[in-house]
């Protein structure tokens, strides 16, 4: 701290907080040489600690407010398990502890994807158990466990390519899509797209097969038409040659009669 103060890289003296104006290296060195008041140093340390606490409290309050907004948005969207990736680490940790899925002393060691995986599995199991009961209505279940292939497009991330690797892993974990931790963005996005459009791809494949069959049938029919037209040309040509031969015979007979 003192080296930075002498170089002018920090404003205040690291001992007492006094600011040198105008700043000169020799003024800073002179100040440090005379700055020996221990009571003043203790007072400055206390002020710095209070300021640090105020900043941390403000930051903590802002984080809590943000978490409340995020969690409220998740609930308003139907408590979709597929949208657990939207929740913050703090929310996921709290929910896992509240559900008894892990001990609080171990919660900070777990990564976001791990928290999403165990919380998602818990919610899916709980919903299925509730829905097995007679008379259960959709509004009485704790969460929406719709898979990625059936959710509305508006419930999915707007642009997967704008997300980083960790965010894509969180989305995969939310929809229970298996992935390897060393996979890159392109592979993760490919996994999500395959899961999302799995039914559509099969439909497209079916349509493609039908289209191939139709084209093959059309080619066979075209070939038959070509053969038919070719036969017509042969017959027409034969008729034309026969007609010419008959005309020639008539001319020969007429010439003989004339003689």
Coordinates of N, CA, C and O in Angstrom, one line a residue, residues 53-152:
X53 N -18.0 -2.8 5.5 CA -19.2 -3.5 5.9 C -20.4 -2.9 5.3 O -21.3 -3.6 4.9
X54 N -20.4 -1.5 5.1 CA -21.5 -0.8 4.5 C -21.7 -1.3 3.0 O -22.7 -1.5 2.5
X55 N -20.5 -1.4 2.3 CA -20.5 -1.8 0.9 C -21.0 -3.3 0.8 O -21.8 -3.6 -0.1
X56 N -20.5 -4.1 1.7 CA -21.0 -5.5 1.7 C -22.4 -5.7 2.0 O -23.1 -6.5 1.3
X57 N -22.9 -4.9 2.9 CA -24.4 -5.0 3.2 C -25.2 -4.5 2.1 O -26.3 -5.1 1.8
X58 N -24.7 -3.4 1.4 CA -25.4 -2.9 0.3 C -25.5 -3.9 -0.9 O -26.5 -4.1 -1.5
X59 N -24.3 -4.5 -1.1 CA -24.2 -5.5 -2.1 C -25.1 -6.7 -1.8 O -25.7 -7.3 -2.7
X60 N -25.1 -7.1 -0.5 CA -25.9 -8.3 -0.1 C -27.4 -8.0 -0.3 O -28.1 -8.8 -0.8
X61 N -27.8 -6.7 0.0 CA -29.2 -6.3 -0.2 C -29.6 -6.4 -1.6 O -30.7 -6.8 -2.0
X62 N -28.7 -5.8 -2.5 CA -29.0 -5.8 -3.9 C -29.1 -7.2 -4.5 O -29.9 -7.5 -5.3
X63 N -28.2 -8.1 -4.0 CA -28.2 -9.5 -4.4 C -29.5 -10.2 -4.0 O -30.1 -10.9 -4.8
X64 N -29.9 -9.9 -2.8 CA -31.2 -10.5 -2.3 C -32.4 -10.0 -3.1 O -33.3 -10.8 -3.4
X65 N -32.4 -8.7 -3.4 CA -33.5 -8.2 -4.1 C -33.5 -8.8 -5.5 O -34.6 -9.1 -6.1
X66 N -32.3 -8.9 -6.1 CA -32.2 -9.5 -7.5 C -32.7 -11.0 -7.4 O -33.4 -11.4 -8.3
X67 N -32.3 -11.7 -6.4 CA -32.7 -13.1 -6.2 C -34.2 -13.2 -6.1 O -34.8 -14.1 -6.6
X68 N -34.8 -12.3 -5.3 CA -36.2 -12.3 -5.2 C -37.0 -12.1 -6.5 O -38.0 -12.7 -6.8
X69 N -36.4 -11.2 -7.3 CA -37.0 -10.9 -8.6 C -36.9 -12.1 -9.5 O -37.9 -12.4 -10.2
X70 N -35.7 -12.7 -9.5 CA -35.5 -13.9 -10.4 C -36.4 -15.0 -10.0 O -37.0 -15.7 -10.9
X71 N -36.5 -15.3 -8.7 CA -37.3 -16.4 -8.2 C -38.8 -16.1 -8.5 O -39.5 -17.0 -8.9
X72 N -39.2 -14.9 -8.3 CA -40.6 -14.5 -8.6 C -40.9 -14.7 -10.1 O -42.0 -15.3 -10.5
X73 N -40.0 -14.4 -11.0 CA -40.2 -14.6 -12.4 C -40.3 -16.0 -12.7 O -41.1 -16.5 -13.6
X74 N -39.4 -16.9 -12.1 CA -39.4 -18.3 -12.3 C -40.8 -18.9 -11.9 O -41.4 -19.7 -12.6
X75 N -41.3 -18.4 -10.8 CA -42.6 -18.9 -10.3 C -43.7 -18.4 -11.2 O -44.7 -19.2 -11.5
X76 N -43.7 -17.2 -11.7 CA -44.7 -16.7 -12.6 C -44.7 -17.5 -14.0 O -45.7 -17.6 -14.6
X77 N -43.5 -18.0 -14.4 CA -43.4 -18.7 -15.6 C -43.9 -20.2 -15.4 O -43.8 -21.0 -16.4
X78 N -44.4 -20.5 -14.2 CA -44.9 -21.8 -14.0 C -44.0 -22.8 -13.3 O -44.2 -24.0 -13.3
X79 N -43.0 -22.3 -12.7 CA -42.0 -23.1 -11.9 C -41.5 -24.2 -12.8 O -41.5 -25.4 -12.4
X80 N -41.1 -23.9 -14.0 CA -40.6 -24.9 -14.9 C -39.2 -25.4 -14.5 O -38.3 -24.7 -14.3
X81 N -39.1 -26.8 -14.4 CA -37.8 -27.4 -14.1 C -36.8 -27.1 -15.2 O -35.6 -26.9 -14.9
X82 N -37.3 -27.0 -16.4 CA -36.4 -26.7 -17.5 C -35.8 -25.3 -17.5 O -34.9 -25.0 -18.2
X83 N -36.3 -24.4 -16.6 CA -35.8 -23.1 -16.5 C -35.0 -22.9 -15.2 O -34.8 -21.7 -14.7
X84 N -34.6 -24.0 -14.5 CA -33.8 -23.8 -13.3 C -32.5 -23.1 -13.6 O -31.9 -22.5 -12.7
X85 N -32.0 -23.2 -14.8 CA -30.8 -22.5 -15.2 C -30.9 -21.0 -15.0 O -29.8 -20.3 -14.8
X86 N -32.1 -20.4 -14.9 CA -32.3 -19.0 -14.7 C -32.0 -18.6 -13.3 O -31.7 -17.4 -13.0
X87 N -32.1 -19.5 -12.3 CA -32.0 -19.2 -10.9 C -30.5 -19.0 -10.6 O -29.6 -19.6 -11.1
X88 N -30.3 -18.2 -9.6 CA -28.9 -17.9 -9.1 C -28.4 -19.0 -8.2 O -29.2 -19.9 -7.7
X89 N -27.1 -19.0 -8.0 CA -26.5 -20.0 -7.1 C -27.1 -20.0 -5.7 O -27.4 -21.0 -5.1
X90 N -27.4 -18.8 -5.2 CA -28.0 -18.6 -3.9 C -29.3 -19.2 -3.8 O -29.6 -19.9 -2.8
X91 N -30.2 -19.0 -4.8 CA -31.5 -19.6 -4.8 C -31.4 -21.2 -4.9 O -32.1 -21.9 -4.1
X92 N -30.6 -21.7 -5.8 CA -30.5 -23.1 -5.9 C -30.0 -23.8 -4.6 O -30.4 -24.8 -4.2
X93 N -29.0 -23.1 -4.0 CA -28.4 -23.7 -2.8 C -29.5 -23.7 -1.7 O -29.7 -24.7 -1.0
X94 N -30.3 -22.6 -1.6 CA -31.3 -22.6 -0.6 C -32.4 -23.6 -0.8 O -32.8 -24.3 0.1
X95 N -32.8 -23.8 -2.0 CA -33.8 -24.8 -2.4 C -33.4 -26.2 -2.1 O -34.1 -27.0 -1.7
X96 N -32.1 -26.5 -2.4 CA -31.6 -27.8 -2.2 C -31.5 -28.1 -0.7 O -31.8 -29.2 -0.3
X97 N -31.1 -27.1 0.1 CA -31.0 -27.3 1.5 C -32.4 -27.5 2.1 O -32.7 -28.4 3.0
X98 N -33.4 -26.7 1.7 CA -34.8 -26.7 2.2 C -35.4 -28.1 1.8 O -36.2 -28.6 2.6
X99 N -35.0 -28.6 0.7 CA -35.6 -29.9 0.3 C -34.8 -31.1 0.9 O -35.2 -32.3 0.7
X100 N -33.8 -30.8 1.7 CA -33.0 -31.9 2.3 C -32.2 -32.7 1.4 O -31.9 -33.9 1.6
X101 N -31.8 -32.1 0.2 CA -31.1 -32.8 -0.8 C -29.6 -32.9 -0.5 O -28.9 -33.7 -1.0
X102 N -29.1 -32.0 0.3 CA -27.7 -32.0 0.7 C -27.5 -31.2 2.0 O -28.3 -30.4 2.3
X103 N -26.4 -31.5 2.7 CA -26.2 -30.7 3.9 C -25.6 -29.3 3.6 O -24.9 -29.1 2.7
X104 N -26.0 -28.4 4.5 CA -25.6 -27.0 4.3 C -24.1 -26.8 4.3 O -23.6 -26.0 3.6
X105 N -23.4 -27.6 5.0 CA -22.0 -27.5 5.1 C -21.3 -27.9 3.8 O -20.1 -27.5 3.6
X106 N -22.0 -28.7 3.0 CA -21.4 -29.1 1.7 C -21.9 -28.3 0.5 O -21.4 -28.5 -0.6
X107 N -22.9 -27.5 0.7 CA -23.6 -26.8 -0.4 C -22.7 -25.9 -1.2 O -22.8 -25.8 -2.4
X108 N -21.8 -25.2 -0.5 CA -20.9 -24.3 -1.2 C -19.8 -25.0 -2.1 O -19.2 -24.3 -2.9
X109 N -19.7 -26.3 -1.9 CA -18.7 -27.0 -2.7 C -19.3 -27.4 -4.0 O -18.5 -27.9 -4.9
X110 N -20.6 -27.4 -4.2 CA -21.2 -27.9 -5.4 C -21.4 -26.8 -6.5 O -21.7 -25.6 -6.2
X111 N -21.2 -27.2 -7.7 CA -21.3 -26.3 -8.9 C -22.8 -26.2 -9.2 O -23.6 -27.0 -8.8
X112 N -23.1 -25.2 -10.0 CA -24.5 -24.9 -10.4 C -25.1 -26.0 -11.1 O -26.3 -26.4 -10.8
X113 N -24.4 -26.7 -12.0 CA -25.0 -27.8 -12.8 C -25.4 -28.9 -11.8 O -26.3 -29.7 -12.1
X114 N -24.5 -29.2 -10.8 CA -24.8 -30.2 -9.9 C -26.1 -29.9 -9.1 O -26.9 -30.8 -8.8
X115 N -26.2 -28.7 -8.7 CA -27.4 -28.3 -7.9 C -28.6 -28.4 -8.7 O -29.7 -28.9 -8.3
X116 N -28.5 -28.0 -10.0 CA -29.7 -28.1 -10.9 C -30.1 -29.6 -11.1 O -31.3 -29.9 -11.1
X117 N -29.1 -30.4 -11.3 CA -29.3 -31.8 -11.5 C -30.1 -32.5 -10.4 O -31.1 -33.2 -10.6
X118 N -29.6 -32.3 -9.1 CA -30.3 -32.9 -8.0 C -31.6 -32.3 -7.7 O -32.6 -33.0 -7.3
X119 N -31.7 -31.0 -7.9 CA -33.0 -30.3 -7.6 C -34.0 -30.7 -8.7 O -35.2 -30.9 -8.4
X120 N -33.6 -30.8 -9.9 CA -34.5 -31.1 -11.0 C -35.0 -32.6 -10.8 O -36.2 -32.8 -11.0
X121 N -34.1 -33.5 -10.5 CA -34.5 -34.9 -10.3 C -35.6 -35.0 -9.1 O -36.5 -35.7 -9.2
X122 N -35.3 -34.2 -8.1 CA -36.2 -34.2 -6.9 C -37.6 -33.6 -7.3 O -38.6 -34.2 -7.0
X123 N -37.6 -32.5 -8.1 CA -38.9 -32.0 -8.5 C -39.7 -32.9 -9.4 O -40.9 -33.0 -9.3
X124 N -39.0 -33.5 -10.4 CA -39.6 -34.4 -11.3 C -40.3 -35.6 -10.6 O -41.4 -36.0 -10.8
X125 N -39.5 -36.2 -9.6 CA -40.0 -37.3 -8.9 C -41.2 -36.9 -8.0 O -42.2 -37.6 -8.0
X126 N -41.2 -35.7 -7.4 CA -42.2 -35.2 -6.6 C -43.5 -35.0 -7.4 O -44.6 -35.3 -7.0
X127 N -43.3 -34.4 -8.6 CA -44.5 -34.1 -9.4 C -45.2 -35.4 -9.9 O -46.4 -35.5 -9.9
X128 N -44.4 -36.3 -10.3 CA -44.9 -37.6 -10.8 C -45.7 -38.3 -9.7 O -46.7 -38.9 -9.9
X129 N -45.2 -38.2 -8.4 CA -45.8 -38.9 -7.3 C -47.2 -38.2 -7.0 O -48.2 -38.9 -6.8
X130 N -47.2 -36.9 -7.1 CA -48.4 -36.1 -6.9 C -49.5 -36.4 -8.0 O -50.6 -36.6 -7.7
X131 N -49.0 -36.5 -9.2 CA -49.9 -36.7 -10.4 C -50.5 -38.1 -10.4 O -51.5 -38.4 -11.0
X132 N -49.8 -39.0 -9.7 CA -50.3 -40.4 -9.7 C -51.5 -40.5 -8.8 O -52.3 -41.5 -8.9
X133 N -51.7 -39.5 -7.9 CA -52.8 -39.6 -7.0 C -54.1 -39.2 -7.7 O -54.1 -38.3 -8.6
X134 N -55.2 -39.8 -7.4 CA -56.5 -39.6 -8.0 C -57.0 -38.2 -7.7 O -56.8 -37.7 -6.6
X135 N -57.5 -37.5 -8.8 CA -58.1 -36.2 -8.6 C -57.1 -35.1 -8.6 O -57.5 -33.9 -8.3
X136 N -55.9 -35.4 -8.9 CA -54.9 -34.3 -9.0 C -55.1 -33.4 -10.2 O -55.3 -33.9 -11.3
X137 N -55.0 -32.1 -10.0 CA -55.1 -31.2 -11.1 C -53.7 -30.6 -11.4 O -52.9 -30.5 -10.5
X138 N -53.5 -30.1 -12.6 CA -52.2 -29.5 -12.9 C -51.8 -28.4 -12.0 O -50.6 -28.1 -11.7
X139 N -52.8 -27.6 -11.4 CA -52.5 -26.5 -10.6 C -52.0 -26.9 -9.2 O -51.5 -26.1 -8.4
X140 N -52.2 -28.2 -8.9 CA -51.8 -28.7 -7.5 C -50.4 -29.2 -7.5 O -50.0 -29.6 -6.4
X141 N -49.7 -29.3 -8.6 CA -48.4 -29.9 -8.6 C -47.4 -28.7 -8.3 O -47.7 -27.6 -8.5
X142 N -46.2 -29.1 -7.8 CA -45.2 -28.2 -7.4 C -44.4 -27.5 -8.5 O -43.9 -26.4 -8.4
X143 N -44.3 -28.2 -9.7 CA -43.5 -27.6 -10.8 C -44.0 -28.2 -12.1 O -44.7 -29.2 -12.2
X144 N -43.5 -27.6 -13.2 CA -43.8 -28.0 -14.5 C -42.6 -28.8 -15.0 O -41.5 -28.3 -15.1
X145 N -42.8 -30.1 -15.3 CA -41.7 -30.9 -15.7 C -41.7 -31.2 -17.2 O -41.1 -32.2 -17.7
X146 N -42.3 -30.4 -18.0 CA -42.4 -30.5 -19.5 C -40.9 -30.6 -20.0 O -40.1 -29.8 -19.7
X147 N -40.7 -31.6 -20.9 CA -39.4 -31.7 -21.5 C -39.1 -30.7 -22.6 O -40.0 -30.0 -23.1
X148 N -37.9 -30.6 -23.0 CA -37.5 -29.6 -24.0 C -38.2 -29.7 -25.4 O -38.4 -28.7 -26.1
X149 N -38.5 -30.9 -25.7 CA -39.2 -31.2 -27.0 C -40.6 -30.7 -27.1 O -41.2 -30.5 -28.2
X150 N -41.2 -30.4 -25.9 CA -42.6 -30.0 -25.9 C -42.9 -28.6 -25.3 O -44.0 -28.2 -25.3
X151 N -41.9 -27.9 -24.8 CA -42.1 -26.6 -24.2 C -42.3 -25.6 -25.3 O -41.9 -25.8 -26.5
X152 N -43.0 -24.5 -25.0 CA -43.1 -23.4 -25.9 C -41.8 -22.7 -26.3 O -40.9 -22.7 -25.4

